[in-house]
CSV table of C-alpha atoms and ligand atoms in Angstrom, one decimal:
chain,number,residue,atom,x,y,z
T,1182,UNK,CA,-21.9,10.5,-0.3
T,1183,UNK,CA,-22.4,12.4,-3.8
T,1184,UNK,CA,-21.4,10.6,-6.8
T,1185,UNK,CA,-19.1,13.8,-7.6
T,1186,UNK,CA,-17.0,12.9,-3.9
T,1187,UNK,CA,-17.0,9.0,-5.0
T,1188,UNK,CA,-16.0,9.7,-8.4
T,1189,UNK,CA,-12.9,12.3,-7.1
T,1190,UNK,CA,-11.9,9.7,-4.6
T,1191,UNK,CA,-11.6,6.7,-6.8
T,1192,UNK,CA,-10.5,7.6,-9.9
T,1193,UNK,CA,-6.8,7.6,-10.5
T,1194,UNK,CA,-5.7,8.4,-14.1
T,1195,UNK,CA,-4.1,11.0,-15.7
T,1196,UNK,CA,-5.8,14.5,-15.5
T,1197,UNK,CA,-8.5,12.8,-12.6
T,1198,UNK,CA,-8.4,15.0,-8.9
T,1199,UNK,CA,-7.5,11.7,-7.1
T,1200,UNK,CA,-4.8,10.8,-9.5
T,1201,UNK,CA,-3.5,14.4,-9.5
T,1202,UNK,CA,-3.1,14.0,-5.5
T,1203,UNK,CA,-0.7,10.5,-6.1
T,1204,UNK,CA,1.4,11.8,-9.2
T,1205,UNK,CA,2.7,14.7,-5.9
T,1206,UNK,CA,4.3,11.5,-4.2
T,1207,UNK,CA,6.9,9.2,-4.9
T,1208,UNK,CA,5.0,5.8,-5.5
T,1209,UNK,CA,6.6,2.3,-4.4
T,1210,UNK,CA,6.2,0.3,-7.7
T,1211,UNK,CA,8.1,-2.8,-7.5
T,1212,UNK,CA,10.7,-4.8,-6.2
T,1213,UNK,CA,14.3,-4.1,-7.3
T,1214,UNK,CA,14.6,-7.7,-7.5
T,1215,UNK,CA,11.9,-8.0,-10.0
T,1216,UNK,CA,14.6,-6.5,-12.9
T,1217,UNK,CA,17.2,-7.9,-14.0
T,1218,UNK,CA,20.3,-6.7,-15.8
T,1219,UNK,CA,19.6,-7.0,-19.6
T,1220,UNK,CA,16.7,-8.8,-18.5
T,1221,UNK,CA,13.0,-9.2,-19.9
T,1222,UNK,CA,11.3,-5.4,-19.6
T,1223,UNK,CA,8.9,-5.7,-16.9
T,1224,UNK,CA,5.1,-4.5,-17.4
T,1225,UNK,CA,4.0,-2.2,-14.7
T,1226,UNK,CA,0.8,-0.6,-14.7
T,1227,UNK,CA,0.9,2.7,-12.1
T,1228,UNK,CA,-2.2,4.9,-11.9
T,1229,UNK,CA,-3.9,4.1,-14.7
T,1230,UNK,CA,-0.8,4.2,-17.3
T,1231,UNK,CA,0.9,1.4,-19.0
T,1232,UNK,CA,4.2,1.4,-18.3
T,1233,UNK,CA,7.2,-0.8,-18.9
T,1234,UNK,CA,10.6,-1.3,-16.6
T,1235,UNK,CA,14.4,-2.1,-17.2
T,1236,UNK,CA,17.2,-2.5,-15.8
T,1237,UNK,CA,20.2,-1.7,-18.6
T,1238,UNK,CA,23.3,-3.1,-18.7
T,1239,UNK,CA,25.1,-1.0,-15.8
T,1240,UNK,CA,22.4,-1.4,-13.5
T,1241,UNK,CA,20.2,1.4,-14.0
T,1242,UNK,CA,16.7,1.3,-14.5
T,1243,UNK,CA,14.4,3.1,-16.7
T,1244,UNK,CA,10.5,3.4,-16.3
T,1245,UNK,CA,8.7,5.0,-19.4
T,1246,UNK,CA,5.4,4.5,-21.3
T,1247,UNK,CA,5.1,1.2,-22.9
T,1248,UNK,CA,4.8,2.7,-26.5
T,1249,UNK,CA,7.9,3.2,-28.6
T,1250,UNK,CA,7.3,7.2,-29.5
T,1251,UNK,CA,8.0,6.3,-33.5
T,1252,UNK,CA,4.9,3.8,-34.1
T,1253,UNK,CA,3.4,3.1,-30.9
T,1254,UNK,CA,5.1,-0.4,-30.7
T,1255,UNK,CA,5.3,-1.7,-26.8
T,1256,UNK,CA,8.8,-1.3,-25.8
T,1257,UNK,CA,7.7,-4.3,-23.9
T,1258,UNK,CA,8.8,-6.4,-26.7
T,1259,UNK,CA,11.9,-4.6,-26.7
T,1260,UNK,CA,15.7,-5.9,-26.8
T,1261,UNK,CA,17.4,-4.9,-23.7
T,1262,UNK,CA,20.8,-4.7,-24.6
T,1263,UNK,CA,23.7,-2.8,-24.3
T,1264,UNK,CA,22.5,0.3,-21.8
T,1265,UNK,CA,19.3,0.4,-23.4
T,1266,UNK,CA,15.7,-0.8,-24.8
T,1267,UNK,CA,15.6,-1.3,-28.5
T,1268,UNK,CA,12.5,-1.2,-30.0
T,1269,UNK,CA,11.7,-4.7,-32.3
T,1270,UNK,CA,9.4,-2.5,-34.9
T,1271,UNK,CA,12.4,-0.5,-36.7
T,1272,UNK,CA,14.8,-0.7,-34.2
T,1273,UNK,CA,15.1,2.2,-32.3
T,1274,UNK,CA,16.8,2.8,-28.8
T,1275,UNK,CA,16.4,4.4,-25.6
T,1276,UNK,CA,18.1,4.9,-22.6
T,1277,UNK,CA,16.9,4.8,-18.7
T,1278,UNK,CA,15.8,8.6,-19.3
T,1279,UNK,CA,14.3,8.3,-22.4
T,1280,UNK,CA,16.4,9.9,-24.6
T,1281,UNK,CA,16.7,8.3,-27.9
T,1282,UNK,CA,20.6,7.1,-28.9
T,1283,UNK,CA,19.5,5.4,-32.2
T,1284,UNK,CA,17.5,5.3,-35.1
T,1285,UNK,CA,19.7,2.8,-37.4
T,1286,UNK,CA,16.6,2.5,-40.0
T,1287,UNK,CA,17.5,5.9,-41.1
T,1288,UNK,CA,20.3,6.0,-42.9
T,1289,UNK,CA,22.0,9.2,-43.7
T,1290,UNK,CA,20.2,11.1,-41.2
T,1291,UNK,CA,21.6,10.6,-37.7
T,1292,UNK,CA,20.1,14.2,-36.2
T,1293,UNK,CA,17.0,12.6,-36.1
T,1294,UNK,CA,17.2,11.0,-33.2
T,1295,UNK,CA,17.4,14.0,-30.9
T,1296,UNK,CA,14.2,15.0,-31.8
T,1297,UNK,CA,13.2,12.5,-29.7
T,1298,UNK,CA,12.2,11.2,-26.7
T,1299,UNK,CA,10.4,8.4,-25.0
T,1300,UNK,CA,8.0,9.4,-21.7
T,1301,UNK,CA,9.6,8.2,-18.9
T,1302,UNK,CA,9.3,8.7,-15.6
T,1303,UNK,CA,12.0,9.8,-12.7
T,1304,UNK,CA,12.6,6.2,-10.8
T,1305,UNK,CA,15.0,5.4,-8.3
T,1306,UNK,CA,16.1,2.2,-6.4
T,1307,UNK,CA,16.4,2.4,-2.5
T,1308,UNK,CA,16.2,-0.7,0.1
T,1309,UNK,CA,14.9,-3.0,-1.9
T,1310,UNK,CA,12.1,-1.0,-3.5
T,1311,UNK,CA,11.9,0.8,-6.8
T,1312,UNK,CA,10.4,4.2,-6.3
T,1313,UNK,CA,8.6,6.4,-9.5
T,1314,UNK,CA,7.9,9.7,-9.7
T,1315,UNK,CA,4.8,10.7,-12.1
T,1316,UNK,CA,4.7,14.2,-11.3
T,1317,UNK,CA,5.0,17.5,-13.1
T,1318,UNK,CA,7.8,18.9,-11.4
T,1319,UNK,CA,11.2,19.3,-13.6
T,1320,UNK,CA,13.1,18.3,-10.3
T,1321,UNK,CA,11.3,15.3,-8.3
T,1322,UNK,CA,10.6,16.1,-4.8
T,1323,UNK,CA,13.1,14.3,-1.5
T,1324,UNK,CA,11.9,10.8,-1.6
T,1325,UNK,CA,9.6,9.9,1.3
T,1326,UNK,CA,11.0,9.5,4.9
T,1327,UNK,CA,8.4,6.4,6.3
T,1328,UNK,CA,10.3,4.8,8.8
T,1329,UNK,CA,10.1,1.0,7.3
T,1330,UNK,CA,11.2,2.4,3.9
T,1331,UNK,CA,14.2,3.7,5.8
T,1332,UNK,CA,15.6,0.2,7.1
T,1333,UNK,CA,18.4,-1.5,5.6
T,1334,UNK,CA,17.0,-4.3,2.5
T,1335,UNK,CA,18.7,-7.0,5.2
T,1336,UNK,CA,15.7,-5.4,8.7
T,1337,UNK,CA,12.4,-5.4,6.3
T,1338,UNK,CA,10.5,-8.0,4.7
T,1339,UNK,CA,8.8,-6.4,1.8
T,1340,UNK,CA,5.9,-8.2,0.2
T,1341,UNK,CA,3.5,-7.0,-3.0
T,1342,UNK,CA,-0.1,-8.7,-3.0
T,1343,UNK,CA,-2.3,-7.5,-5.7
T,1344,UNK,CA,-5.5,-6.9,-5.5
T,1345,UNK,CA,-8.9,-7.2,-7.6
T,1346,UNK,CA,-10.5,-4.0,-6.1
T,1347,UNK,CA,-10.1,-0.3,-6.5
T,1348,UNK,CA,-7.6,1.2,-4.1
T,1349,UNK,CA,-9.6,2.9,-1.6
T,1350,UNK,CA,-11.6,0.3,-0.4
T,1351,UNK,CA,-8.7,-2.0,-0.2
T,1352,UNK,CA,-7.2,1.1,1.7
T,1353,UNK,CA,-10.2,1.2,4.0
T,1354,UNK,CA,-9.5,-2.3,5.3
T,1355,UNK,CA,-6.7,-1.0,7.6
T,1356,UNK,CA,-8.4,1.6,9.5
T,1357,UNK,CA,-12.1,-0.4,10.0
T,1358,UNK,CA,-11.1,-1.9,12.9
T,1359,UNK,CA,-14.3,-3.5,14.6
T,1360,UNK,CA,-14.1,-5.9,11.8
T,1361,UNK,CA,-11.5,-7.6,13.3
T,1362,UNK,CA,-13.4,-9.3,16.3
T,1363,UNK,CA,-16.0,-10.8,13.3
T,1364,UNK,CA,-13.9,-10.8,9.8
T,1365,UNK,CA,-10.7,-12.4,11.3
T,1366,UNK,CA,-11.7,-13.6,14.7
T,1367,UNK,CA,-15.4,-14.3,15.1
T,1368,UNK,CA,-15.3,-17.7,15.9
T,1369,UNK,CA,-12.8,-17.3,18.4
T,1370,UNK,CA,-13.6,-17.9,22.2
T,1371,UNK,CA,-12.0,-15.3,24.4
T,1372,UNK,CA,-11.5,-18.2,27.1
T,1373,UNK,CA,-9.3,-20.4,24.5
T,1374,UNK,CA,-6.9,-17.1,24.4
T,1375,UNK,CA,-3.8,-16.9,26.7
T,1376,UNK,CA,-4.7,-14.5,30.1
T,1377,UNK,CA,-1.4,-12.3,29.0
T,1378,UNK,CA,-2.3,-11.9,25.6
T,1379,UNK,CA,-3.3,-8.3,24.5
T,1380,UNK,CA,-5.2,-10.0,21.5
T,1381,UNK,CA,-7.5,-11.4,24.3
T,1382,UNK,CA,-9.7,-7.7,24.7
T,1383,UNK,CA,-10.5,-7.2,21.0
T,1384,UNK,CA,-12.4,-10.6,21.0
T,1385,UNK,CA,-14.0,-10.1,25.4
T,1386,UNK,CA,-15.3,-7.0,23.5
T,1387,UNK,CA,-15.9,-6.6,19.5
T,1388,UNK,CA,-17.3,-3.4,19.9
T,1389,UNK,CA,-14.6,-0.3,20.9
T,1390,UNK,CA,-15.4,3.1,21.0
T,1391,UNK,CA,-13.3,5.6,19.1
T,1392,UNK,CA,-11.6,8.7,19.0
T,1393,UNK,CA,-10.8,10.2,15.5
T,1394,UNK,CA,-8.5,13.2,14.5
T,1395,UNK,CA,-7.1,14.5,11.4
T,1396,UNK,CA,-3.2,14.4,11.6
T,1397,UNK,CA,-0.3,17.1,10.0
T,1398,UNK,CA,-0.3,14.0,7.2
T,1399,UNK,CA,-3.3,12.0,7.3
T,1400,UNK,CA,-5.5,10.7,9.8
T,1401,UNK,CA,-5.5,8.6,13.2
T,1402,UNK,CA,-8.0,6.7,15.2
T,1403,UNK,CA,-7.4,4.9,18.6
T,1404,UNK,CA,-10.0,2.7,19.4
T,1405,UNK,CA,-10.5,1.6,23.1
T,1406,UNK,CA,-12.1,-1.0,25.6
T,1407,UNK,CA,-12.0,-1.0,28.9
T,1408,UNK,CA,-9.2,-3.8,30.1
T,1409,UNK,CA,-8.7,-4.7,34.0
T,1410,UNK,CA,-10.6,-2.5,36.1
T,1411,UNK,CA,-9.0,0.9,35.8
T,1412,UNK,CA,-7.2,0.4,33.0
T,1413,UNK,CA,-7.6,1.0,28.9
T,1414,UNK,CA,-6.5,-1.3,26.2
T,1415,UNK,CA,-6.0,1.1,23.0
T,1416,UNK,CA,-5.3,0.1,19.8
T,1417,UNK,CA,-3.9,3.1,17.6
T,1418,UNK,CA,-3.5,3.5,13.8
T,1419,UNK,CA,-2.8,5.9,10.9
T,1420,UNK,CA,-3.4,6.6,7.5
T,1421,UNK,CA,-0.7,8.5,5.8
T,1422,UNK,CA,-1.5,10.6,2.5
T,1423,UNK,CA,-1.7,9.3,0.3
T,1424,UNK,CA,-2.2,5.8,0.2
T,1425,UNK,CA,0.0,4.8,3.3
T,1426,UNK,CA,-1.7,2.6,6.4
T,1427,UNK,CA,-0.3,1.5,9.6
T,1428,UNK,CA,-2.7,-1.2,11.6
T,1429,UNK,CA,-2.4,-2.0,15.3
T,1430,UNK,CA,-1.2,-5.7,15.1
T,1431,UNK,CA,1.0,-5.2,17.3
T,1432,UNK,CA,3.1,-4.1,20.4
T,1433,UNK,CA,2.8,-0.3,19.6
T,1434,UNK,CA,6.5,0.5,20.9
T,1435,UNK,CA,8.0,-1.9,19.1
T,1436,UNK,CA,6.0,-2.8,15.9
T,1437,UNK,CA,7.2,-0.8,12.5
T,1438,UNK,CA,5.2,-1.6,10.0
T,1439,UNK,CA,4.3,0.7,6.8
T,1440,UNK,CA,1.7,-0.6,4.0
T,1441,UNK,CA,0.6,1.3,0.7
T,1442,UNK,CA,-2.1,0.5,-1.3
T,1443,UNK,CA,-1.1,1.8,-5.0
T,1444,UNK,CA,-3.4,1.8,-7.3
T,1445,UNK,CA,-2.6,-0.1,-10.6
T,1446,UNK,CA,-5.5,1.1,-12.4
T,1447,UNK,CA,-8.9,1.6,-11.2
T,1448,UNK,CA,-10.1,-1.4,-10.6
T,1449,UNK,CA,-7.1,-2.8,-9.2
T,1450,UNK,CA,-4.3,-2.0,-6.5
T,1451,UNK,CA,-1.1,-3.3,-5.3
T,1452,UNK,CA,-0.6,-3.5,-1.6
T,1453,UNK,CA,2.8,-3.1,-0.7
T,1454,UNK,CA,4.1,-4.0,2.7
T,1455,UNK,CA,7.3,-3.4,5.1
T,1456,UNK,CA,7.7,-4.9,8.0
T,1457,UNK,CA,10.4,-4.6,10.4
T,1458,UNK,CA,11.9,-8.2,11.0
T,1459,UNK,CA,12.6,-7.5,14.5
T,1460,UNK,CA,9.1,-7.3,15.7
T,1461,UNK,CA,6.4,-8.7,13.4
T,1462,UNK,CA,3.0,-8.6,14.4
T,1463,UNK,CA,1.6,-12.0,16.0
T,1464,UNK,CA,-0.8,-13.1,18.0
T,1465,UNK,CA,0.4,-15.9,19.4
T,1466,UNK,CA,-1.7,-19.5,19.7
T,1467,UNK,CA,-4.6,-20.3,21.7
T,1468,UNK,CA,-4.2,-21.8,25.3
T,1469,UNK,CA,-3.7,-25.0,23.6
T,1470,UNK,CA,-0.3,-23.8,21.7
T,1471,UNK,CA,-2.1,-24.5,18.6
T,1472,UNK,CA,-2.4,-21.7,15.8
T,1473,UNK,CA,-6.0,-20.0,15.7
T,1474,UNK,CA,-8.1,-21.3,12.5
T,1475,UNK,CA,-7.7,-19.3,10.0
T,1476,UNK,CA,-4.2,-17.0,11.4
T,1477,UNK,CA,-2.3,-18.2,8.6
T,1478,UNK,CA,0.1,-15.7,7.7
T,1479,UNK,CA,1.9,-17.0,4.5
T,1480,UNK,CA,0.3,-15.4,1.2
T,1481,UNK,CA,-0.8,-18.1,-1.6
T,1482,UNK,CA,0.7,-16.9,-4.3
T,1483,UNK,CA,-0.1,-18.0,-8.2
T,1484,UNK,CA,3.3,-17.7,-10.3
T,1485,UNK,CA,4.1,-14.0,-12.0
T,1486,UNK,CA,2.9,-13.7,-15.7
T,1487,UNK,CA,4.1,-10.9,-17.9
T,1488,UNK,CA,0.0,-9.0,-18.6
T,1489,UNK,CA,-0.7,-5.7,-17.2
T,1490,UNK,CA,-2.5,-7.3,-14.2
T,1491,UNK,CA,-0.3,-10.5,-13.5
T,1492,UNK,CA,2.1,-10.0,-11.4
T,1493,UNK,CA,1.8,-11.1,-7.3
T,1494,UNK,CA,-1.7,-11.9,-7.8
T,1495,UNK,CA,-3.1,-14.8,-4.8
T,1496,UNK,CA,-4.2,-18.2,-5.3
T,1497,UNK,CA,-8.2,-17.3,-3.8
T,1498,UNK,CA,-9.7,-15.0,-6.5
T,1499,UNK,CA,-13.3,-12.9,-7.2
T,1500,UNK,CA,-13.7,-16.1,-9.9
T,1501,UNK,CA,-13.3,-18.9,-7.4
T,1502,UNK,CA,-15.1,-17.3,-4.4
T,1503,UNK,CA,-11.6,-17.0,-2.5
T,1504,UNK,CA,-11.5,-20.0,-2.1
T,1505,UNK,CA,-14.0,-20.2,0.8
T,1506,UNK,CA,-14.3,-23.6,2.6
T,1507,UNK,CA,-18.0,-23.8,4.1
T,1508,UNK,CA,-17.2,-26.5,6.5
T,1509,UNK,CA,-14.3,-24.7,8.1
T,1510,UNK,CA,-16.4,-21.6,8.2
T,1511,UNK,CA,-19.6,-24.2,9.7
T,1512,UNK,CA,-17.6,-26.6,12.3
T,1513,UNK,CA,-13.8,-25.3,11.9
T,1514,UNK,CA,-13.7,-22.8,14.1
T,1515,UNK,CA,-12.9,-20.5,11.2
T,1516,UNK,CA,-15.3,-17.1,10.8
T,1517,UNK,CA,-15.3,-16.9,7.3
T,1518,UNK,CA,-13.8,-20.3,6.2
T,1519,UNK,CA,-11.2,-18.5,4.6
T,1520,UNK,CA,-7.6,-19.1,5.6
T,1521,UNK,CA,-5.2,-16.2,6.0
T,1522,UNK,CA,-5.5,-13.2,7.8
T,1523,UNK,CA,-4.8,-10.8,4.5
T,1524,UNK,CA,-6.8,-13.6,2.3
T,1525,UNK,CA,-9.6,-12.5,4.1
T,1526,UNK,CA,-9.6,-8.8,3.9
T,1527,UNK,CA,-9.2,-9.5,0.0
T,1528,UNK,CA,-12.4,-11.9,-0.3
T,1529,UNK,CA,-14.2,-9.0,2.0
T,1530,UNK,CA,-13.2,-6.1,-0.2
T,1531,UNK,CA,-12.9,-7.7,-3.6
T,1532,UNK,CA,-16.7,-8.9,-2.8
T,1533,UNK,CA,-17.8,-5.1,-2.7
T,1534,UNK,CA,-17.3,-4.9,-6.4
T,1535,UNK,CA,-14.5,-3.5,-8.8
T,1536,UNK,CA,-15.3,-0.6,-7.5
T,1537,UNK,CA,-17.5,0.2,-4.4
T,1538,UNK,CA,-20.8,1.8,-4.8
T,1539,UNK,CA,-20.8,4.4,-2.1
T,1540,UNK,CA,-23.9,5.4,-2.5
T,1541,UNK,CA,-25.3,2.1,-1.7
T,1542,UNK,CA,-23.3,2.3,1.4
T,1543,UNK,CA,-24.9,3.5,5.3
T,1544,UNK,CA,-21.7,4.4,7.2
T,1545,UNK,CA,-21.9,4.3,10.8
T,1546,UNK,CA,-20.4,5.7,14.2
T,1547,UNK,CA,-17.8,2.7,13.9
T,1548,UNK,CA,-16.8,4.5,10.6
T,1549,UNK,CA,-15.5,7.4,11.7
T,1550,UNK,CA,-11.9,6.8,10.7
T,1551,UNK,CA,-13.3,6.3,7.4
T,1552,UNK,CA,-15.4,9.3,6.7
T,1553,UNK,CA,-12.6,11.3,8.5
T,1554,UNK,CA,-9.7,9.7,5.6
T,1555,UNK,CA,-12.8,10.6,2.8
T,1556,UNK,CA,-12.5,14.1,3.9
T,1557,UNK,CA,-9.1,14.5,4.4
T,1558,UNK,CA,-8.5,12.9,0.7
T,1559,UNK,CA,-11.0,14.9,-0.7
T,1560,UNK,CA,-9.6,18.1,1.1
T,1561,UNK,CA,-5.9,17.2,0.1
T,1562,UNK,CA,-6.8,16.4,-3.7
T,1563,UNK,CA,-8.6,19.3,-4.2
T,1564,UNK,CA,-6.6,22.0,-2.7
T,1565,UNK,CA,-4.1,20.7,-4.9
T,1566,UNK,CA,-6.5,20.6,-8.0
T,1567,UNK,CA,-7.7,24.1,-7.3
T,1568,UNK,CA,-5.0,26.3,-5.9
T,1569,UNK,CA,-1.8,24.5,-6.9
T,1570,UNK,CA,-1.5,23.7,-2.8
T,1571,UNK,CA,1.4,21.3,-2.1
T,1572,UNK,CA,0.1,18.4,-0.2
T,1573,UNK,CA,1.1,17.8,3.5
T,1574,UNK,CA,4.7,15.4,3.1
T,1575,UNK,CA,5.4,16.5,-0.7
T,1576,UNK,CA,7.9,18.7,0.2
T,1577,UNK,CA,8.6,18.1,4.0
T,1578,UNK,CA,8.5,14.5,4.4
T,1579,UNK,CA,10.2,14.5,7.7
T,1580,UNK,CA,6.4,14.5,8.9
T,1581,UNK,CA,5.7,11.0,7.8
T,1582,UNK,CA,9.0,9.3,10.3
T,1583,UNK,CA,7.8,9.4,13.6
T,1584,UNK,CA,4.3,8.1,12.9
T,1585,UNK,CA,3.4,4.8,14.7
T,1586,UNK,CA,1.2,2.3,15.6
T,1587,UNK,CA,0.2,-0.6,17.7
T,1588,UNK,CA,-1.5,-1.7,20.8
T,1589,UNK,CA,-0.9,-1.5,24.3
T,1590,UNK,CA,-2.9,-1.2,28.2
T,1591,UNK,CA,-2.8,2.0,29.8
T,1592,UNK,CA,-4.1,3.5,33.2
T,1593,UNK,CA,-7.4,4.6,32.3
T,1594,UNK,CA,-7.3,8.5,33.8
T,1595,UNK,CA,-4.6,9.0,30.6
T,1596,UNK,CA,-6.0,11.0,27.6
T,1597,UNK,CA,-5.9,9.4,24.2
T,1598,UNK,CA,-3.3,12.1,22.9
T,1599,UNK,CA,-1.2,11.8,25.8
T,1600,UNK,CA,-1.5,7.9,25.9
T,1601,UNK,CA,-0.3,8.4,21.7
T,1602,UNK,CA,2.8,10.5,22.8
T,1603,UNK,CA,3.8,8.8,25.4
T,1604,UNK,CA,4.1,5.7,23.7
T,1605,UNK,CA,5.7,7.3,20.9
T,1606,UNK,CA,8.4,8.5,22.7
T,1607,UNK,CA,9.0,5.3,24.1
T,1608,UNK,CA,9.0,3.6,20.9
T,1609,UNK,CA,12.1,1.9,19.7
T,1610,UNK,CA,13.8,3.5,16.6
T,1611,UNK,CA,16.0,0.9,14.4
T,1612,UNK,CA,17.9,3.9,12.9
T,1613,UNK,CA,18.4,6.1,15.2
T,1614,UNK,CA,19.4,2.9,17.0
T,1615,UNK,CA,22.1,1.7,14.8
T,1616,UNK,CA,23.5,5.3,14.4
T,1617,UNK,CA,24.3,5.3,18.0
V,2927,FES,S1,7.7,1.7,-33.6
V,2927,FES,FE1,9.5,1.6,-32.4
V,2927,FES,S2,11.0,1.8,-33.8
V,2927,FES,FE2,9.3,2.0,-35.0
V,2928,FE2,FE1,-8.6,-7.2,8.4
């Protein structure tokens, strides 16, 4: 890779090709249960910006840069009070857009106030999930149609995790999937799994083939093993521009689950997950009934603190080597002697630095997927950066619903694309579902 490629794909802030490409979307930045009415402004750091959230009096919230426009004070330390944030430096107020309502220090000169006006951002509250809009555009675009973002608050279980790495290869996680047979299940003897259980092929076989295509919105992979003779075990997944992943833990007709990876800064990213409560992934315990070392699906969590980089951060960190338990990982049956499915990917990407090195890197053919996402970043960012081209799902994000993912065994004379539709329009569809 040339350093130029890295350096487009991984940087974030404002005026950087990459971060151009995010500010298109709508970005899921926190949990409408994280504000409270009146309550303490949260600190939110989106793409590189320092932000701060509110939720006023009536229930709105507001998301603008943390610095009071008069003399850069944070807001952060603002009074929220009475539909608005009031400054503590002199005292002045601002609503949920920005607009200022009161300068009281100035006496005798009331006009001043509509001179000004704090940056904020476009934000709006839907299932659960606080969406912002960073983007140039006077009017925002329609707010993203992923299916899991779609589901009633009571259907989804939504969960934040930060972590300690640039976004992108946190991203890559979700669509490298040979790692799973060694990362996640390398100690795992294929005999101790149950005959009926999917889960079973990825460990008789760590090493799938794959096809790769480039999608209307992103990218997909289906990787494959033989299974019985005569018959395929597929596992499909997606990436979604331009920071959505869905992985193939899972029955693929029935598992709905959509996970973004938004960069917080550079060197940091929030992974934000929706799962559909119906159906969430498992796989199941060994013969035994007991749970498989190191399946723990829980996350760790240390308790919220109001910095830039303190909120939903885990217990296993870069500063005390995640935490890793050398005799689980020697005589525990435990691959890395890490517990926790997602604790794991963290230790494995966090360990690649705060941001990788790609030129250190030597992809191979079980990185297809990931080259293929490179690209189709790279293609997406810059069309955008050089002739103003709307990015796929900007404007029609229709595109994004039917998307899916999962696992399942197929006659092995089907064709990966015809195996994909025909799974897909088997799938079960909670909305469509509930409408009829
Ligand atoms: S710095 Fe905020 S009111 Fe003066
Ligand atoms: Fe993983």
């Amino acid at each position: 890779m040339r350093r130029k490629d890295s350096d487009d794909l991984v940087r974030v802030g404002p005026g950087t090709v990459m971060g151009g490409l995010m500010r298109e979307y709508w970005l899921p930045a926190a949990m409408s249960s994280e504000l409270e009415r009146d309550g303490a402004p949260l600190r939110l750091l989106l793409l590189g910006e320092r932000l701060i959230a509110f939720r006023d009096s009536s229930g709105r919230v507001g998301v603008m840069d943390h610095r009071c426009p008069h003399r850069c004070a944070s807001l952060f330390l603002g009074r929220n009070e009475e539909n608005g944030i009031r400054c503590v430096y002199h005292g002045w107020k601002y609503d949920t857009e920005g607009n200022c309502v009161d300068t009281p220090n100035l006496a005798g000169n009331p006009e001043f106030k509509n001179r000004i006006k704090a940056k904020a951002y476009k934000s709006v509250e839907r299932n659960g999930l606080l969406w912002v809009y960073m983007g140039a555009r006077k009017e925002a675009p329609p707010l993203p149609e992923i299916e899991a973002t779609l589901l009633p608050e009571a259907d989804v279980t939504i969960s934040f995790v930060q972590r300690e790495c640039n976004w992108l290869q946190a991203l890559e996680g979700d669509i490298d999937t040979s790692h799973f047979g060694f990362l996640h299940a390398g100690s795992i003897d294929p005999d101790d799994v149950p005959e009926d259980s999917l889960f079973r092929h990825t460990v008789a076989n760590r090493a799938p083939d794959y096809h790769v295509a480039d999608t209307e919105c992103g990218t997909m992979y289906a990787a494959y093993r033989g299974a019985a003779p005569g018959k395929t075990y597929w596992r499909f997944a997606n990436f979604m521009l331009p920071f959505w992943t869905q992985t193939p833990q899972g029955k693929f007709t029935e598992h709905l689950h959509n996970r973004a990876w938004v960069p917080m800064d550079d060197t940091h990213t929030m992974f934000v997950s929706l799962m559909w409560r119906r159906h969430p992934p498992s796989i199941g315990p060994n013969k035994r009934g007991e749970m498989m070392p190191g399946f723990k699906r829980q996350f760790d969590y240390l308790p919220n603190e109001s910095d830039w980089h303190g909120r939903w951060r885990l217990k296993g960190r870069p500063i005390n080597d995640w935490l890793v338990d050398r005799e689980a990982q020697k005589n525990g049956g435990n691959y890395t002697g890490i517990d926790g499915i997602h604790a794991q990917d963290q230790a494995v990407t966090e360990s690649m630095g705060p941001v990788t090195d790609h030129l250190f890197e030597h992809l191979a053919p079980s990185d297809r997927m990931i080259m293929a996402t490179r690209r189709r970043l790279l293609q997406a960012a810059r069309a955008l950066a050089k002739d103003g081209t709307v990015p796929p799902g900007v404007d029609n994000p229709d595109i994004m619903y039917p998307v899916r993912s999962g696992d399942f065994v197929t006659d092995a004379k089907l064709r990966w694309r015809e195996a994909y539709e025909a799974q897909l329009r088997a799938s079960v569809r909670p909305l469509q579902e509930a409408a009829e």
